[in-house]
C-alpha positions as MATLAB code, in Angstrom:
seq = 'MSDPAPPMTYAPAQLRIHQFAALLPGPRLIVTGAVHGSERCGTRGIERVLSELDSGELTIARGQLTLVPVTNPLAYSKGERNGERNLNRNLQPRAQPQDNEDRIANVLCPLLARHDVLLDLHSFSSLGEAFSLIGPANNSGALEPVAHAAHEQALALRLGPRRIVEGWLSTYAAGVQLRLARTQPSERATLLNTALSHGVGTTEYMRKTGGYAITLECGQHDDPQASRVAYRAIRNALAHLGLVDAAPPPACTDVEFLRLSEVFDRHHSDDRFSQAWASYDVVAAGAPIAVRHDGTSVLAPRDGYIVFPDANAQPGNEWFYFAHRSSRDIVGTTA';
ca = [
      10.664    8.150   23.638;
      10.880   11.652   22.747;
       7.773   13.709   21.458;
       7.181   13.900   17.659;
       9.093   16.977   15.978;
       7.014   19.605   14.474;
       5.741   18.773   10.813;
       8.182   19.529    8.147;
       7.347   21.597    4.959;
       7.506   20.161    1.625;
       7.662   21.808   -1.834;
       5.561   20.324   -4.618;
       8.372   20.592   -7.075;
      10.924   18.409   -5.327;
      11.344   15.234   -3.270;
      12.943   15.388    0.154;
      15.183   12.344    0.714;
      16.917   11.647    3.833;
      19.712    9.093    3.667;
      21.654    7.462    6.454;
      24.627    4.979    5.558;
      26.361    3.162    8.190;
      30.309    2.452    8.039;
      29.486   -1.299    8.278;
      27.618   -3.363    5.631;
      23.777   -4.421    5.904;
      20.706   -4.271    4.059;
      19.580   -1.204    2.225;
      16.077   -0.245    3.546;
      13.875    2.711    1.974;
      10.663    3.853    3.857;
       8.154    5.961    2.016;
       5.068    7.933    3.040;
       2.526    9.954    1.369;
       2.503    8.152   -1.969;
      -1.100    9.405   -1.647;
      -1.338   12.918   -0.360;
      -4.133   12.435    1.946;
      -2.442    9.475    3.698;
      -0.339   11.409    6.292;
       0.290    8.799    8.952;
       3.583    7.527    7.352;
       4.838   11.128    6.813;
       4.284   11.722   10.765;
       5.903    8.308   11.554;
       8.939    8.952    9.290;
       9.308   12.533   10.777;
       9.493   11.049   14.397;
      12.282    8.662   13.141;
      14.162   11.529   11.543;
      14.028   13.490   14.813;
      15.453   10.570   16.652;
      18.289   10.146   14.111;
      19.026   13.846   14.155;
      19.137   13.978   18.106;
      21.394   10.955   18.298;
      18.540    8.971   20.059;
      18.639    6.399   17.330;
      21.712    5.692   15.265;
      22.068    3.444   11.972;
      24.727    0.677   12.792;
      24.780   -1.313    9.641;
      23.546   -0.815    6.103;
      21.620    2.084    4.680;
      18.435    3.769    5.493;
      16.636    6.037    3.059;
      13.363    7.879    4.290;
      11.120    9.726    1.932;
       8.500   11.361    4.209;
       6.285   12.682    1.192;
       6.571   10.742   -1.910;
       4.119   12.764   -3.928;
       4.387   16.352   -2.684;
       1.832   17.960   -5.046;
      -0.880   15.681   -3.772;
       0.203   16.353   -0.171;
       0.162   20.003   -0.731;
      -3.445   19.628   -2.045;
      -4.475   17.243    0.725;
      -5.722   14.804   -1.820;
      -4.917   11.377   -2.896;
      -3.570   12.357   -6.279;
      -1.508   15.006   -7.656;
      -2.539   14.794  -11.364;
      -3.180   10.989  -11.219;
      -2.487    7.949   -8.989;
       1.177    7.642   -8.534;
       0.670    4.163   -7.087;
      -0.498    2.826  -10.680;
       1.571    2.154  -13.706;
       4.694    3.224  -11.857;
       7.674    3.030  -14.296;
      10.457    5.492  -15.634;
       9.368    7.420  -18.706;
      11.370    8.872  -21.427;
       8.857   11.707  -22.074;
       6.992   12.159  -18.701;
       3.630   13.704  -19.335;
       2.663   14.589  -15.684;
       3.475   15.108  -12.049;
       3.274   11.655  -11.304;
       5.602   10.727  -14.135;
       8.060   13.016  -13.272;
       8.127   11.527   -9.560;
       8.456    8.048  -10.976;
      11.620    9.107  -12.878;
      13.333    9.930   -9.655;
      11.443    7.621   -7.284;
      12.099    4.158   -9.551;
      15.908    4.340   -9.644;
      15.845    5.204   -6.122;
      13.792    2.002   -5.264;
      16.045   -0.033   -7.560;
      18.968    0.648   -5.392;
      17.572   -0.737   -2.288;
      16.985   -4.257   -1.035;
      13.652   -3.830    0.901;
      10.773   -1.224    0.717;
       8.368   -0.261    3.514;
       5.631    1.831    1.880;
       3.264    3.506    4.588;
      -0.261    4.160    3.556;
      -3.946    4.613    5.312;
      -7.366    4.029    4.249;
     -10.809    5.956    3.992;
     -13.121    3.612    6.000;
     -12.659    2.450    9.534;
     -10.759   -0.653   10.020;
      -7.842   -2.302   11.547;
      -4.153   -2.023   10.386;
      -2.651   -4.607    7.834;
       0.125   -5.416    5.560;
      -0.037   -6.108    2.133;
       2.702   -8.629    0.970;
       3.391  -10.241   -2.433;
       2.787  -13.823   -3.989;
       4.936  -16.761   -3.558;
       8.283  -16.864   -5.128;
       7.872  -16.882   -9.094;
       9.342  -15.707  -12.347;
       5.952  -14.929  -13.935;
       5.424  -11.666  -15.958;
       2.833  -10.291  -13.556;
       4.569  -10.146  -10.392;
       7.832  -11.912  -10.009;
       9.015  -12.468   -6.500;
      12.453  -13.740   -5.434;
      12.366  -13.203   -1.432;
       8.666  -14.186   -0.352;
       9.926  -15.703    2.924;
      11.938  -12.715    3.777;
       9.021  -10.522    3.089;
       6.654  -12.382    5.051;
       9.084  -12.606    7.918;
       9.148   -8.864    8.054;
       5.524   -8.459    7.766;
       5.031  -10.673   10.937;
       7.051   -8.227   12.870;
       5.954   -4.793   11.835;
       3.164   -4.957   14.480;
      -0.364   -5.334   12.837;
      -1.524   -8.939   13.028;
      -3.334   -9.065    9.735;
      -1.433  -10.034    6.446;
      -3.120   -9.858    3.191;
      -1.832  -11.181   -0.254;
      -3.223  -11.188   -3.918;
      -3.721   -7.641   -4.708;
      -2.138   -7.344   -8.241;
      -3.566  -10.711   -9.415;
      -7.009   -9.809   -8.112;
      -6.591   -6.340   -9.612;
      -5.603   -7.797  -13.032;
      -8.635  -10.354  -12.938;
     -10.691   -7.208  -12.456;
      -9.399   -5.426  -15.482;
     -10.503   -8.413  -17.736;
     -14.079   -8.290  -16.270;
     -14.097   -4.708  -16.878;
     -13.100   -5.085  -20.515;
     -15.597   -7.879  -20.994;
     -18.691   -5.995  -19.716;
     -17.733   -2.533  -21.618;
     -17.689   -1.300  -25.342;
     -14.711    0.332  -26.514;
     -16.425    3.600  -26.574;
     -16.898    3.494  -23.084;
     -13.491    2.654  -21.744;
     -12.357    6.319  -21.670;
     -13.971    6.793  -18.306;
     -12.540    3.512  -16.814;
      -9.468    2.970  -14.865;
      -6.509    2.105  -17.330;
      -7.300   -1.583  -18.661;
      -3.646   -2.672  -18.983;
      -2.836   -5.202  -16.505;
       0.403   -3.333  -15.768;
      -1.552   -0.470  -14.726;
      -1.773   -2.163  -11.027;
       2.024   -1.930  -10.451;
       2.839    0.475   -7.772;
       5.727    0.917   -5.534;
       5.999   -2.500   -3.990;
       5.273   -4.233   -7.343;
       7.986   -2.227   -8.882;
      10.422   -3.101   -6.001;
       9.788   -6.798   -6.498;
      10.481   -6.555  -10.172;
      13.768   -4.959   -9.555;
      14.706   -8.032   -7.378;
      14.073   -6.714   -3.911;
      11.162   -7.213   -1.547;
       8.405   -4.718   -0.165;
       5.527   -4.484    2.142;
       2.645   -2.072    1.864;
       1.403   -1.279    5.355;
      -1.976    0.242    5.688;
      -1.654    1.909    9.058;
      -5.341    2.623    9.747;
      -7.984    5.274    9.043;
      -6.730    8.611    7.570;
      -7.750   10.740   10.565;
      -6.948    8.166   13.359;
      -4.305    9.441   15.484;
      -3.202    5.975   16.219;
      -2.139    5.361   12.562;
       1.151    7.637   12.878;
       1.978    5.534   15.935;
       1.307    2.340   13.946;
       3.725    3.797   11.136;
       6.412    4.933   13.622;
       6.487    1.539   15.303;
       6.574   -0.379   12.197;
       9.778    1.622   11.036;
      11.471    0.883   14.242;
      10.527   -2.771   14.208;
      11.906   -3.069   10.618;
      15.119   -1.409   11.594;
      15.437   -3.714   14.323;
      14.565   -6.936   12.482;
      16.854   -6.187    9.536;
      19.835   -5.344   11.940;
      20.187   -1.655   10.780;
      20.199   -0.673   14.512;
      21.590   -2.111   17.649;
      18.313   -3.204   19.144;
      16.551   -6.448   20.218;
      14.792   -7.860   17.057;
      11.060   -7.743   17.542;
       9.374  -11.181   18.005;
       7.019  -12.712   15.143;
       3.653  -12.086   15.554;
       1.845  -15.521   16.574;
      -1.784  -14.269   16.426;
      -1.905  -13.973   12.637;
      -4.966  -13.612   10.359;
      -3.736  -14.287    6.936;
      -6.104  -13.424    4.148;
      -6.357  -13.604    0.329;
      -8.124  -10.854   -1.799;
      -9.959  -12.953   -4.420;
     -12.357  -10.332   -6.312;
     -12.716   -6.549   -7.063;
     -16.175   -5.396   -7.599;
     -16.528   -2.152   -9.857;
     -18.947    0.724   -9.425;
     -21.013    0.464  -12.625;
     -23.356    3.490  -12.030;
     -23.520    6.397   -9.780;
     -26.827    5.233   -8.362;
     -25.067    1.985   -7.241;
     -24.892    2.088   -3.359;
     -23.738   -0.277   -0.572;
     -26.411   -1.912    1.568;
     -24.779   -0.335    4.758;
     -21.714    1.718    5.798;
     -18.751   -1.101    5.449;
     -15.383   -0.718    7.067;
     -12.529   -2.646    5.863;
     -12.447   -6.312    6.980;
     -15.919   -6.425    7.887;
     -17.074  -10.072    7.993;
     -19.953  -11.152    5.617;
     -21.482  -14.612    5.269;
     -22.029  -16.317    1.792;
     -25.001  -14.736    0.198;
     -25.334  -11.639    2.474;
     -26.231   -8.448    0.771;
     -23.137   -6.096    0.234;
     -24.554   -3.630   -2.198;
     -27.523   -2.835   -4.701;
     -26.876   -1.751   -8.294;
     -28.978    1.120   -9.794;
     -31.405   -1.379  -11.467;
     -32.297   -3.027   -8.110;
     -29.860   -6.035   -8.556;
     -28.421   -7.144   -5.277;
     -24.543   -7.559   -4.957;
     -24.176  -10.576   -2.812;
     -21.120  -11.931   -0.957;
     -19.870  -14.863   -3.135;
     -18.636  -16.790   -0.165;
     -17.745  -16.397    3.742;
     -15.301  -13.564    3.841;
     -14.463  -10.039    4.353;
     -15.197   -6.425    2.673;
     -11.902   -4.745    1.819;
     -11.388   -1.250    0.600;
     -14.960   -0.079    0.361;
     -15.303    3.184   -1.329;
     -18.727    4.812   -1.249;
     -17.367    7.563   -3.378;
     -15.929    5.432   -6.223;
     -16.467    6.857   -9.662;
     -18.525    4.552  -11.991;
     -16.389    2.211  -13.920;
     -13.776    2.162  -11.081;
     -13.069   -0.167   -8.253;
     -15.632   -0.088   -5.541;
     -14.378   -2.570   -3.155;
     -12.480   -5.840   -2.804;
     -13.511   -9.205   -1.331;
     -11.236  -11.384    0.655;
     -11.359  -14.810    2.427;
      -9.045  -16.883    4.570;
      -5.707  -17.682    2.939;
      -4.418  -21.224    2.724;
      -1.015  -20.145    2.446;
       1.232  -21.419    5.313;
       2.667  -18.866    7.690;
       6.433  -19.178    7.051;
       9.400  -17.021    7.596;
       9.222  -16.645   11.333;
      13.142  -16.996   11.224;
      13.907  -15.605    7.945;
];
């Protein structure tokens, strides 16, 4: 393998989109990086694949590949999670865009809809092992309709990371209901948007349009290994989907399949964790996780795992998620 190419430059007022269309039919895959501007591992992984495509080391033999190294250029230029707000919330086209993320959505959403598969590359602030987030089982419900769950899971099993997590949007929606129940209308201006649809981001939008999608959390923001996880996932996806002439990667057999079940908000600026948590730290039922400003302990509701702990969360917003082992069968090893 050649060394990665030097990082590209990205203008905040435009999206750089790279497309490769083979002369033979096949799936249409889109890979996105830096939906959050501080999460740069996906960008580096995409740039490495672009370098291989430009040099001829890699060729798209079937189907279509679209690469978006920096999906939120304003946030990326700032080195921050958001440009003006979180692009990965309430993602939809808007007739009258109000901010940077609305304007991106008006380009990004039609682009997603023209593809069959999305691989969205992210990273996280705490320490922890890389993992994939997938959608629910096939359903035609209003919250998160899914038509290709087996194909989605089959791809997740081949990206590299062994941990697969489900249940994000339904858990987020349940958290919204709890947030509404505990607050007065006058207090809600400081909260996350309380519409259930506010949890819709890139992968949820992709599923709504009939495709399938995976969020790959490649590791901690500053871990050099995270960009390698991103690169390997792209190459594995290309081989698994048949876009390149390469041996398909085998399905992971050492799978840890988890389900997000609860989200805990930070209520007050003096709420604090009982220790420094990393994503997927194991906790036993009843173990202390955090302490509220009034001294009330936040205890683990059952044996499980801490996910996305954010010691800097703003009051009224997501503080951490809780996960447990999933009872969902591991299927899709041959899809």
